[in-house]
Amino acid sequence: MRLYIIIFNKVIPLEEAILVGLDLNTDKTFEQSMSELANLALACDVNVLHVITQKREEPNVKFFVGEGKVQEIKQAIDTYDANLVIFNDELSPSHIRNLEQALDIKVIDRTVLILDIFAKRAKTKEAMLQVELAQAKYFLPRIVGAYKYLSRQKSGTGSKGPGEQQLELDRRILRDRVSKLKKDLAQVVKVRRTQREKRKKNDIFTVALTGYTNAGKSSLMNAIIDTTSTHTDHYAFNKNMLFATLETKTRKIHLNNNRTFLLTDTVGFIDKLPHHLIEAFKSTLEEISEASLILHVIDVSNPNHENQIHTVEEVLKEIGVDHIPIFYVYNKSDLLDDIPITTRVHSVFVSSITNYHIQRLLTIIDNELYQTMTTVRMMIPFTDGEVYSELKDSSNILFTEYQADGIAVEVELNEEHYNKYKKYIK
Ligand SMILES: Nc1nc2c(ncn2[C@@H]2O[C@H](COP(=O)(O)OP(=O)(O)OP(=O)(O)O)[C@@H](O)[C@H]2O)c(=O)[nH]1
Ligand SMILES: [Mg+2]
């Protein structure tokens, strides 16, 4: 029984909403964050009727917003005939309970919206398990709210009423489901790890695309494929919507100097990304942690892009990949009147739509990846044919010629391979 999905479904069909945001003074991005919330609501087919905000030093203990604000929200619910209130911050179980009691209406938060969008977009088994796990973990401490009406049927004798019994039972079912999901996910992750290990053994460099949702990661991947491949084979789903990509996708890219690397597209980040989601998506995000180079894709046309960079960097820190070299790719520069002189080192302005500076980006990637490589000439006797096969799998062969006494190759070697194949080097 997928209990929380049922609870979840009770939440989502309600679709005439009032948005509520608490501006904790320190938040310079408050307005953008609220318009992002409206976009998240839109992506969940929720109609936004009205927006209420409040400035406070800190959240109210009981209602998150002040008690006076609760009255204002109540009035707005009547005026606009709303059937849902959405808060911009993740609410605690008791905040939800108190607010639902005071307002007599369903109250959800930004996290529920993000989880719902992820649930809609998940296509692979791994992504579905990850989202379901994050949802289950979010709802486990909160299912009590869904039972407030049942709980009123408490028996007069002090023993547990049917509502409470049902609640305990459902909590247990949900807890069992969490364990089952974790187990299933571990299995899927094992398969993915084995695949990655295989790739690692082959010693091919991996470049990971990361960045805020809608920055243009998938579009950039398409642009790079377009620029480097002879046949157009668009790979990735790029759409003007939040979280278009949930699955990581990897493609082998051939540069025009015969060098190759693997390019991986990943899930986008957003401000206040639910912690359970980051946890659940750890296995997907591990792909980033194995990369030799991270391309941080930025939507430079978004006035809020500096804050988005900051959000992405925070998540990268959280998943422990802040040691990998990062290159900043300012995408959508076709939308700018002028290309600004950025203060960031390691950055390039590109456009994935017009292909502006994609070739330059490829040169940068090439230099970055292959700076530690040495190009050598080798002569491999026919009797050591397996060495040639190893090289073909593991390294970048620039030139091959079958000669009388063996195979002559020109190849790029890393330090480890240089030492390993020393005796063949001419
Ligand atoms: N004008 C312009 N639009 C772009 C550019 N790159 C991407 N876009 C548009 O931006 C939107 C988002 O692009 P995606 O490639 O899906 O973005 P993403 O970063 O993969 O997004 P998620 O997968 O949701 O994280 C799409 O409508 C693209 O057409 C660009 O260089 N210029
Ligand atoms: Mg994408």
Coordinates of C-alpha atoms and ligand atoms in Angstrom, one line a residue:
M1 CA 0.0 0.0 0.0
R2 CA 1.5 3.3 -1.0
L3 CA 0.0 5.3 1.8
Y4 CA 1.9 8.6 1.4
I5 CA 1.0 8.8 -2.3
I6 CA -2.6 8.8 -1.2
I7 CA -1.9 11.5 1.3
F8 CA 0.1 13.2 -1.3
N9 CA -2.7 13.0 -3.8
K10 CA -5.0 14.7 -1.2
V11 CA -2.6 17.6 -1.3
I12 CA -2.0 18.1 -4.9
P13 CA -5.5 18.2 -6.5
L14 CA -6.3 21.3 -4.4
E15 CA -5.2 24.0 -6.7
E16 CA -6.4 27.5 -5.9
A17 CA -3.7 28.8 -3.7
I18 CA -2.5 31.7 -1.6
L19 CA 1.3 31.9 -1.3
V20 CA 2.9 33.0 2.0
G21 CA 6.5 34.1 2.4
L22 CA 8.5 35.1 5.5
D23 CA 11.2 37.6 4.8
L24 CA 13.8 37.1 7.5
N25 CA 15.5 40.5 6.7
T26 CA 18.8 38.8 5.9
D27 CA 17.3 37.4 2.7
K28 CA 18.4 39.5 -0.2
T29 CA 16.8 37.2 -2.7
F30 CA 13.4 37.2 -1.1
E31 CA 11.4 38.6 -4.0
Q32 CA 13.0 36.2 -6.5
S33 CA 12.4 33.3 -4.2
M34 CA 8.7 34.2 -4.0
S35 CA 8.4 34.4 -7.8
E36 CA 10.3 31.1 -8.0
L37 CA 7.6 29.7 -5.6
A38 CA 4.9 30.9 -8.0
N39 CA 6.7 29.1 -10.8
L40 CA 7.0 25.9 -8.8
A41 CA 3.2 26.2 -8.1
L42 CA 2.5 26.7 -11.7
A43 CA 4.6 23.6 -12.6
C44 CA 2.3 21.6 -10.2
D45 CA -0.8 23.0 -11.9
V46 CA -1.7 25.1 -8.9
N47 CA -3.4 28.5 -9.6
V48 CA -1.9 31.3 -7.6
L49 CA -4.6 33.7 -6.4
H50 CA -2.8 36.0 -4.0
V51 CA 0.6 36.5 -2.3
I52 CA 1.1 37.5 1.3
T53 CA 4.5 38.3 2.8
Q54 CA 5.8 39.3 6.2
K55 CA 9.1 40.7 7.5
R56 CA 10.2 39.3 10.8
E57 CA 13.4 38.8 12.7
E58 CA 12.6 35.1 13.2
P59 CA 9.7 32.7 12.6
N60 CA 6.9 32.6 15.1
V61 CA 7.1 29.5 17.2
K62 CA 3.5 28.4 16.8
F63 CA 2.5 29.6 13.3
F64 CA 5.8 30.4 11.6
V65 CA 4.3 33.8 10.6
G66 CA 2.9 36.1 13.3
E67 CA -0.5 35.6 14.7
G68 CA -1.8 38.8 13.1
K69 CA -0.7 37.5 9.7
V70 CA -2.6 34.3 10.3
Q71 CA -5.8 36.4 10.5
E72 CA -4.8 38.2 7.3
I73 CA -4.3 34.8 5.6
K74 CA -7.7 33.6 6.9
Q75 CA -9.4 36.7 5.4
A76 CA -7.6 36.3 2.1
I77 CA -8.8 32.6 1.9
D78 CA -12.4 33.9 2.2
T79 CA -11.9 36.8 -0.2
Y80 CA -10.2 34.8 -2.9
D81 CA -12.0 31.5 -2.2
A82 CA -8.7 29.6 -2.0
N83 CA -8.5 26.0 -1.0
L84 CA -4.7 25.7 -0.4
V85 CA -2.0 27.8 1.3
I86 CA 1.6 27.3 0.3
F87 CA 4.5 28.5 2.4
N88 CA 7.9 29.4 0.8
D89 CA 9.9 27.6 3.6
E90 CA 9.8 24.0 4.8
L91 CA 7.4 23.9 7.7
S92 CA 7.8 21.7 10.7
P93 CA 5.1 19.2 11.5
S94 CA 3.8 21.3 14.3
H95 CA 3.7 24.5 12.2
I96 CA 1.6 22.6 9.7
R97 CA -0.7 21.3 12.4
N98 CA -1.2 24.6 14.0
L99 CA -1.8 26.5 10.8
E100 CA -4.2 23.9 9.5
Q101 CA -6.2 24.1 12.7
A102 CA -6.2 27.9 12.7
L103 CA -7.0 28.3 9.0
D104 CA -9.1 25.2 8.5
I105 CA -7.5 24.6 5.1
K106 CA -4.8 22.4 3.7
V107 CA -1.3 23.9 4.2
I108 CA 1.7 22.8 2.3
D109 CA 5.2 24.2 1.7
R110 CA 7.8 24.7 -1.0
T111 CA 9.3 21.2 -0.4
V112 CA 6.0 19.5 -1.3
L113 CA 5.9 21.4 -4.6
I114 CA 9.5 20.4 -5.4
L115 CA 8.9 16.8 -4.5
D116 CA 5.8 16.8 -6.6
I117 CA 7.6 18.1 -9.6
F118 CA 10.4 15.6 -9.2
A119 CA 7.8 12.8 -8.9
K120 CA 6.2 13.9 -12.2
R121 CA 9.5 14.1 -14.0
A122 CA 11.1 10.9 -12.7
K123 CA 11.4 8.3 -15.5
T124 CA 14.1 5.8 -14.6
K125 CA 13.7 3.3 -11.8
E126 CA 16.5 4.9 -9.9
A127 CA 14.9 8.4 -10.1
M128 CA 11.5 7.1 -9.1
L129 CA 12.9 5.3 -6.1
Q130 CA 14.9 8.3 -5.1
V131 CA 11.8 10.6 -5.3
E132 CA 9.6 8.2 -3.5
L133 CA 12.1 7.8 -0.7
A134 CA 12.4 11.6 -0.3
Q135 CA 8.6 11.9 -0.2
A136 CA 8.2 9.1 2.3
K137 CA 10.8 10.7 4.6
Y138 CA 9.2 14.1 4.3
F139 CA 5.7 12.8 5.1
L140 CA 6.5 10.3 7.8
P141 CA 6.7 12.9 10.6
R142 CA 3.8 14.9 9.1
I143 CA 1.1 12.3 8.4
V144 CA -0.6 13.3 11.7
G145 CA -1.9 16.4 10.0
A146 CA -3.8 14.2 7.5
Y147 CA -5.6 12.6 10.4
K148 CA -6.8 15.6 12.3
Y149 CA -10.4 14.9 11.5
L150 CA -10.1 11.2 12.4
S151 CA -8.3 11.9 15.6
R152 CA -11.2 13.9 16.9
Q153 CA -13.0 10.6 17.3
K154 CA -11.0 9.9 20.3
S155 CA -12.8 7.6 22.8
G156 CA -14.0 9.1 26.0
T157 CA -12.3 6.5 28.2
G158 CA -8.8 7.6 27.5
S159 CA -8.0 4.5 25.3
K160 CA -6.9 5.1 21.8
G161 CA -9.6 6.1 19.3
P162 CA -9.9 4.7 15.8
G163 CA -8.1 7.7 14.4
E164 CA -5.0 7.2 16.5
Q165 CA -4.9 3.5 15.9
Q166 CA -5.1 4.1 12.2
L167 CA -2.4 6.7 12.5
E168 CA 0.0 4.3 14.2
L169 CA -0.7 1.5 11.7
D170 CA -0.1 3.9 8.8
R171 CA 3.1 5.2 10.3
R172 CA 4.3 1.6 10.5
I173 CA 3.4 0.9 6.9
L174 CA 5.2 4.0 5.8
R175 CA 8.3 3.1 7.9
D176 CA 8.4 -0.3 6.3
R177 CA 8.1 1.3 2.9
V178 CA 11.1 3.5 3.6
S179 CA 13.2 0.5 4.5
K180 CA 12.0 -1.3 1.3
L181 CA 12.8 1.7 -0.9
K182 CA 16.2 2.1 0.7
K183 CA 17.0 -1.6 -0.1
D184 CA 15.7 -1.4 -3.7
L185 CA 17.7 1.8 -4.2
A186 CA 20.9 0.3 -2.9
Q187 CA 20.5 -2.5 -5.4
V188 CA 20.1 -0.1 -8.3
V189 CA 23.0 2.0 -7.1
K190 CA 25.2 -1.1 -7.0
V191 CA 24.6 -1.7 -10.7
R192 CA 25.4 2.0 -11.5
R193 CA 28.6 1.9 -9.5
T194 CA 29.8 -1.2 -11.3
Q195 CA 29.2 0.6 -14.6
R196 CA 31.1 3.6 -13.4
E197 CA 34.0 1.5 -12.1
K198 CA 34.3 0.0 -15.6
R199 CA 34.5 3.5 -17.1
K200 CA 37.1 4.5 -14.5
K201 CA 39.2 1.6 -15.4
N202 CA 39.2 2.8 -18.9
D203 CA 40.7 6.1 -17.7
I204 CA 38.6 8.3 -19.9
F205 CA 38.1 11.8 -18.5
T206 CA 34.6 12.7 -17.4
V207 CA 33.3 16.3 -17.5
A208 CA 30.1 16.9 -15.5
L209 CA 27.6 19.6 -16.2
T210 CA 26.0 21.1 -13.2
G211 CA 24.1 24.3 -12.3
Y212 CA 20.8 25.8 -11.3
T213 CA 17.6 24.4 -12.9
N214 CA 16.8 25.9 -16.3
A215 CA 20.4 27.3 -16.7
G216 CA 20.8 25.4 -20.0
K217 CA 22.8 22.3 -19.0
S218 CA 21.0 20.0 -21.4
S219 CA 21.0 22.6 -24.1
L220 CA 24.8 23.0 -23.7
M221 CA 25.2 19.2 -23.9
N222 CA 23.2 19.3 -27.2
A223 CA 25.3 22.2 -28.5
I224 CA 28.6 20.3 -27.7
I225 CA 27.3 17.1 -29.4
D226 CA 26.2 19.2 -32.4
T227 CA 29.6 20.9 -32.7
T228 CA 31.6 17.7 -32.3
S229 CA 29.6 15.0 -34.1
T230 CA 29.1 14.6 -37.8
H231 CA 25.5 13.3 -37.5
T232 CA 23.0 15.3 -35.4
D233 CA 21.8 13.1 -32.6
H234 CA 20.2 15.3 -30.1
Y235 CA 20.3 13.5 -26.9
A236 CA 18.8 15.5 -24.1
F237 CA 15.5 16.8 -23.1
N238 CA 15.8 20.6 -22.9
K239 CA 12.7 22.5 -22.1
N240 CA 11.8 25.7 -20.5
M241 CA 10.6 24.2 -17.3
L242 CA 11.9 23.5 -13.8
F243 CA 13.7 20.2 -13.4
A244 CA 13.5 19.0 -17.0
T245 CA 16.3 16.6 -16.3
L246 CA 16.3 14.2 -13.4
E247 CA 18.5 11.4 -14.8
T248 CA 22.1 11.7 -15.5
K249 CA 23.0 11.1 -19.1
T250 CA 26.5 10.5 -20.4
R251 CA 27.8 10.9 -23.9
K252 CA 31.3 10.3 -25.4
I253 CA 32.6 13.5 -27.1
H254 CA 35.2 13.3 -29.8
L255 CA 37.3 16.4 -30.2
N256 CA 38.7 17.2 -33.6
N257 CA 42.3 16.4 -32.4
N258 CA 41.1 12.8 -31.8
R259 CA 41.0 13.3 -28.0
T260 CA 37.8 12.2 -26.2
F261 CA 36.0 12.7 -23.0
L262 CA 32.7 11.7 -21.4
L263 CA 30.2 14.5 -20.8
T264 CA 27.6 14.0 -18.2
D265 CA 24.3 16.0 -17.8
T266 CA 22.9 16.1 -14.3
V267 CA 19.9 17.2 -12.3
G268 CA 19.6 21.0 -11.7
F269 CA 19.6 22.6 -8.3
I270 CA 17.2 25.2 -6.8
D271 CA 17.2 27.5 -3.8
K272 CA 16.0 25.7 -0.6
L273 CA 16.4 22.3 -2.2
P274 CA 14.8 19.8 0.2
H275 CA 17.5 18.1 2.2
H276 CA 15.7 14.7 1.8
L277 CA 16.0 15.1 -1.9
I278 CA 19.7 15.8 -1.8
E279 CA 20.1 12.7 0.4
A280 CA 18.0 10.6 -1.9
F281 CA 19.7 11.8 -5.0
K282 CA 23.2 11.2 -3.6
S283 CA 23.8 8.3 -5.9
T284 CA 22.9 10.4 -9.0
L285 CA 25.0 13.2 -7.7
E286 CA 28.0 10.8 -7.2
E287 CA 28.5 11.1 -11.0
I288 CA 29.6 14.6 -10.3
S289 CA 32.0 13.5 -7.6
E290 CA 33.9 11.3 -10.1
A291 CA 34.4 14.0 -12.7
S292 CA 37.8 15.4 -13.6
L293 CA 36.2 18.7 -14.4
I294 CA 32.9 20.4 -13.5
L295 CA 31.3 22.9 -15.8
H296 CA 29.0 25.1 -13.7
V297 CA 26.4 26.3 -16.2
I298 CA 24.9 29.7 -15.4
D299 CA 21.9 31.5 -16.9
V300 CA 23.6 34.8 -17.3
S301 CA 20.4 36.4 -18.5
N302 CA 18.8 35.9 -15.1
P303 CA 19.3 39.0 -13.0
N304 CA 19.5 36.7 -9.9
H305 CA 22.3 34.5 -11.4
E306 CA 24.9 35.5 -8.8
N307 CA 22.7 34.1 -6.0
Q308 CA 22.0 31.0 -8.1
I309 CA 25.8 30.4 -8.4
H310 CA 25.9 30.6 -4.6
T311 CA 23.1 28.1 -4.1
V312 CA 24.8 25.6 -6.5
E313 CA 28.1 26.0 -4.8
E314 CA 26.5 25.3 -1.4
V315 CA 25.0 22.1 -2.7
L316 CA 28.3 21.1 -4.3
K317 CA 29.9 21.6 -0.9
E318 CA 27.2 19.5 0.7
I319 CA 27.8 16.6 -1.6
G320 CA 31.5 16.9 -1.1
V321 CA 32.7 17.8 -4.6
D322 CA 34.2 21.3 -4.0
H323 CA 37.7 19.9 -4.5
I324 CA 37.1 19.2 -8.3
P325 CA 38.3 22.0 -10.7
I326 CA 35.3 24.1 -11.8
F327 CA 34.9 26.1 -14.9
Y328 CA 32.1 28.7 -15.0
V329 CA 30.1 28.7 -18.2
Y330 CA 27.9 31.8 -18.6
N331 CA 25.2 30.5 -20.9
K332 CA 22.4 32.3 -22.7
S333 CA 24.8 35.2 -23.5
D334 CA 22.8 35.7 -26.7
L335 CA 20.3 37.4 -24.5
L336 CA 22.7 40.0 -23.3
D337 CA 23.3 43.4 -25.1
D338 CA 27.0 43.3 -24.1
I339 CA 29.3 40.6 -22.9
P340 CA 30.5 41.9 -19.6
I341 CA 34.1 41.5 -18.4
T342 CA 33.6 39.0 -15.6
T343 CA 35.8 39.1 -12.5
R344 CA 35.8 35.3 -12.2
V345 CA 38.8 33.5 -13.5
H346 CA 38.0 30.2 -15.3
S347 CA 35.0 31.4 -17.0
V348 CA 33.6 31.7 -20.6
F349 CA 30.5 33.3 -22.1
V350 CA 28.6 31.0 -24.5
S351 CA 25.2 30.5 -26.0
S352 CA 23.8 27.0 -26.5
I353 CA 21.3 28.3 -28.9
T354 CA 23.6 30.2 -31.3
N355 CA 26.6 28.0 -30.5
Y356 CA 28.6 31.1 -29.6
H357 CA 32.0 30.2 -28.2
I358 CA 31.2 26.5 -27.9
Q359 CA 34.4 25.7 -29.8
R360 CA 36.3 27.9 -27.4
L361 CA 34.8 26.0 -24.5
L362 CA 35.9 22.8 -26.1
T363 CA 39.4 24.1 -26.4
I364 CA 39.3 25.0 -22.7
I365 CA 38.0 21.6 -21.7
D366 CA 40.8 20.0 -23.9
N367 CA 43.5 22.1 -22.2
E368 CA 42.1 21.5 -18.8
L369 CA 41.8 17.7 -19.1
Y370 CA 45.0 17.0 -21.0
Q371 CA 47.4 19.4 -19.4
T372 CA 48.9 16.5 -17.4
M373 CA 49.3 14.2 -20.4
T374 CA 52.4 13.5 -22.3
T375 CA 52.4 12.7 -26.0
V376 CA 54.8 9.8 -26.9
R377 CA 55.8 7.6 -29.8
M378 CA 55.8 3.9 -29.1
M379 CA 56.7 0.8 -31.0
I380 CA 54.7 -2.3 -29.8
P381 CA 56.0 -5.6 -31.1
F382 CA 53.3 -7.9 -32.7
T383 CA 54.0 -10.4 -29.9
D384 CA 52.7 -7.8 -27.4
G385 CA 49.5 -7.2 -29.2
E386 CA 47.5 -7.0 -26.0
V387 CA 49.4 -3.8 -25.0
Y388 CA 47.9 -2.2 -28.1
S389 CA 44.4 -3.3 -27.2
E390 CA 44.9 -2.0 -23.6
L391 CA 46.0 1.4 -25.0
K392 CA 43.1 1.5 -27.4
D393 CA 40.7 1.1 -24.4
S394 CA 42.5 3.4 -22.0
S395 CA 44.2 6.2 -23.8
N396 CA 44.0 8.6 -26.7
I397 CA 45.8 7.2 -29.7
L398 CA 46.6 9.9 -32.1
F399 CA 48.3 7.9 -34.8
T400 CA 48.7 4.1 -35.7
E401 CA 50.8 2.5 -38.3
Y402 CA 51.5 -1.2 -38.9
Q403 CA 55.2 -1.6 -39.7
A404 CA 57.5 -4.6 -40.3
D405 CA 58.5 -5.0 -36.7
G406 CA 55.3 -4.0 -34.9
I407 CA 52.7 -1.3 -34.4
A408 CA 53.9 2.2 -34.3
V409 CA 51.6 4.5 -32.3
E410 CA 51.6 8.1 -31.2
V411 CA 49.6 8.3 -27.9
E412 CA 48.8 10.5 -25.0
L413 CA 49.7 8.9 -21.6
N414 CA 49.1 9.9 -18.1
E415 CA 51.9 9.5 -15.6
E416 CA 50.8 6.0 -14.5
H417 CA 50.6 4.7 -18.0
Y418 CA 53.8 6.5 -18.9
N419 CA 55.6 4.4 -16.3
K420 CA 53.7 1.2 -17.1
Y421 CA 54.6 1.3 -20.9
K422 CA 58.0 2.9 -20.6
K423 CA 59.8 0.1 -22.3
Y424 CA 57.8 0.6 -25.6
I425 CA 58.5 4.4 -25.7
K426 CA 60.9 5.5 -28.4
Ligands
LIG1 N1 18.3 32.2 -25.3 C1 18.8 31.1 -24.9 N2 18.1 30.2 -24.3 C2 18.7 29.0 -23.9 C3 20.1 28.8 -24.0 N3 20.4 27.6 -23.4 C4 19.2 27.1 -23.0 N4 18.2 27.9 -23.3 C5 16.8 27.7 -22.9 O1 16.6 27.6 -21.5 C6 15.6 26.6 -21.2 C7 16.2 25.6 -20.2 O2 17.2 24.8 -20.9 P1 17.6 23.4 -20.4 O3 18.8 23.0 -21.3 O4 16.5 22.5 -20.3 O5 18.1 23.7 -18.9 P2 18.7 22.7 -17.8 O6 19.8 23.4 -17.1 O7 19.0 21.4 -18.5 O8 17.4 22.6 -16.9 P3 17.0 21.4 -15.9 O9 17.2 20.1 -16.6 O10 15.6 21.7 -15.6 O11 17.9 21.6 -14.7 C8 15.1 26.1 -22.5 O12 14.0 26.7 -22.9 C9 16.3 26.4 -23.5 O13 15.8 26.5 -24.8 C10 20.9 29.9 -24.6 O14 22.1 29.8 -24.7 N5 20.2 31.0 -25.0
MG2 MG 18.3 19.5 -18.2

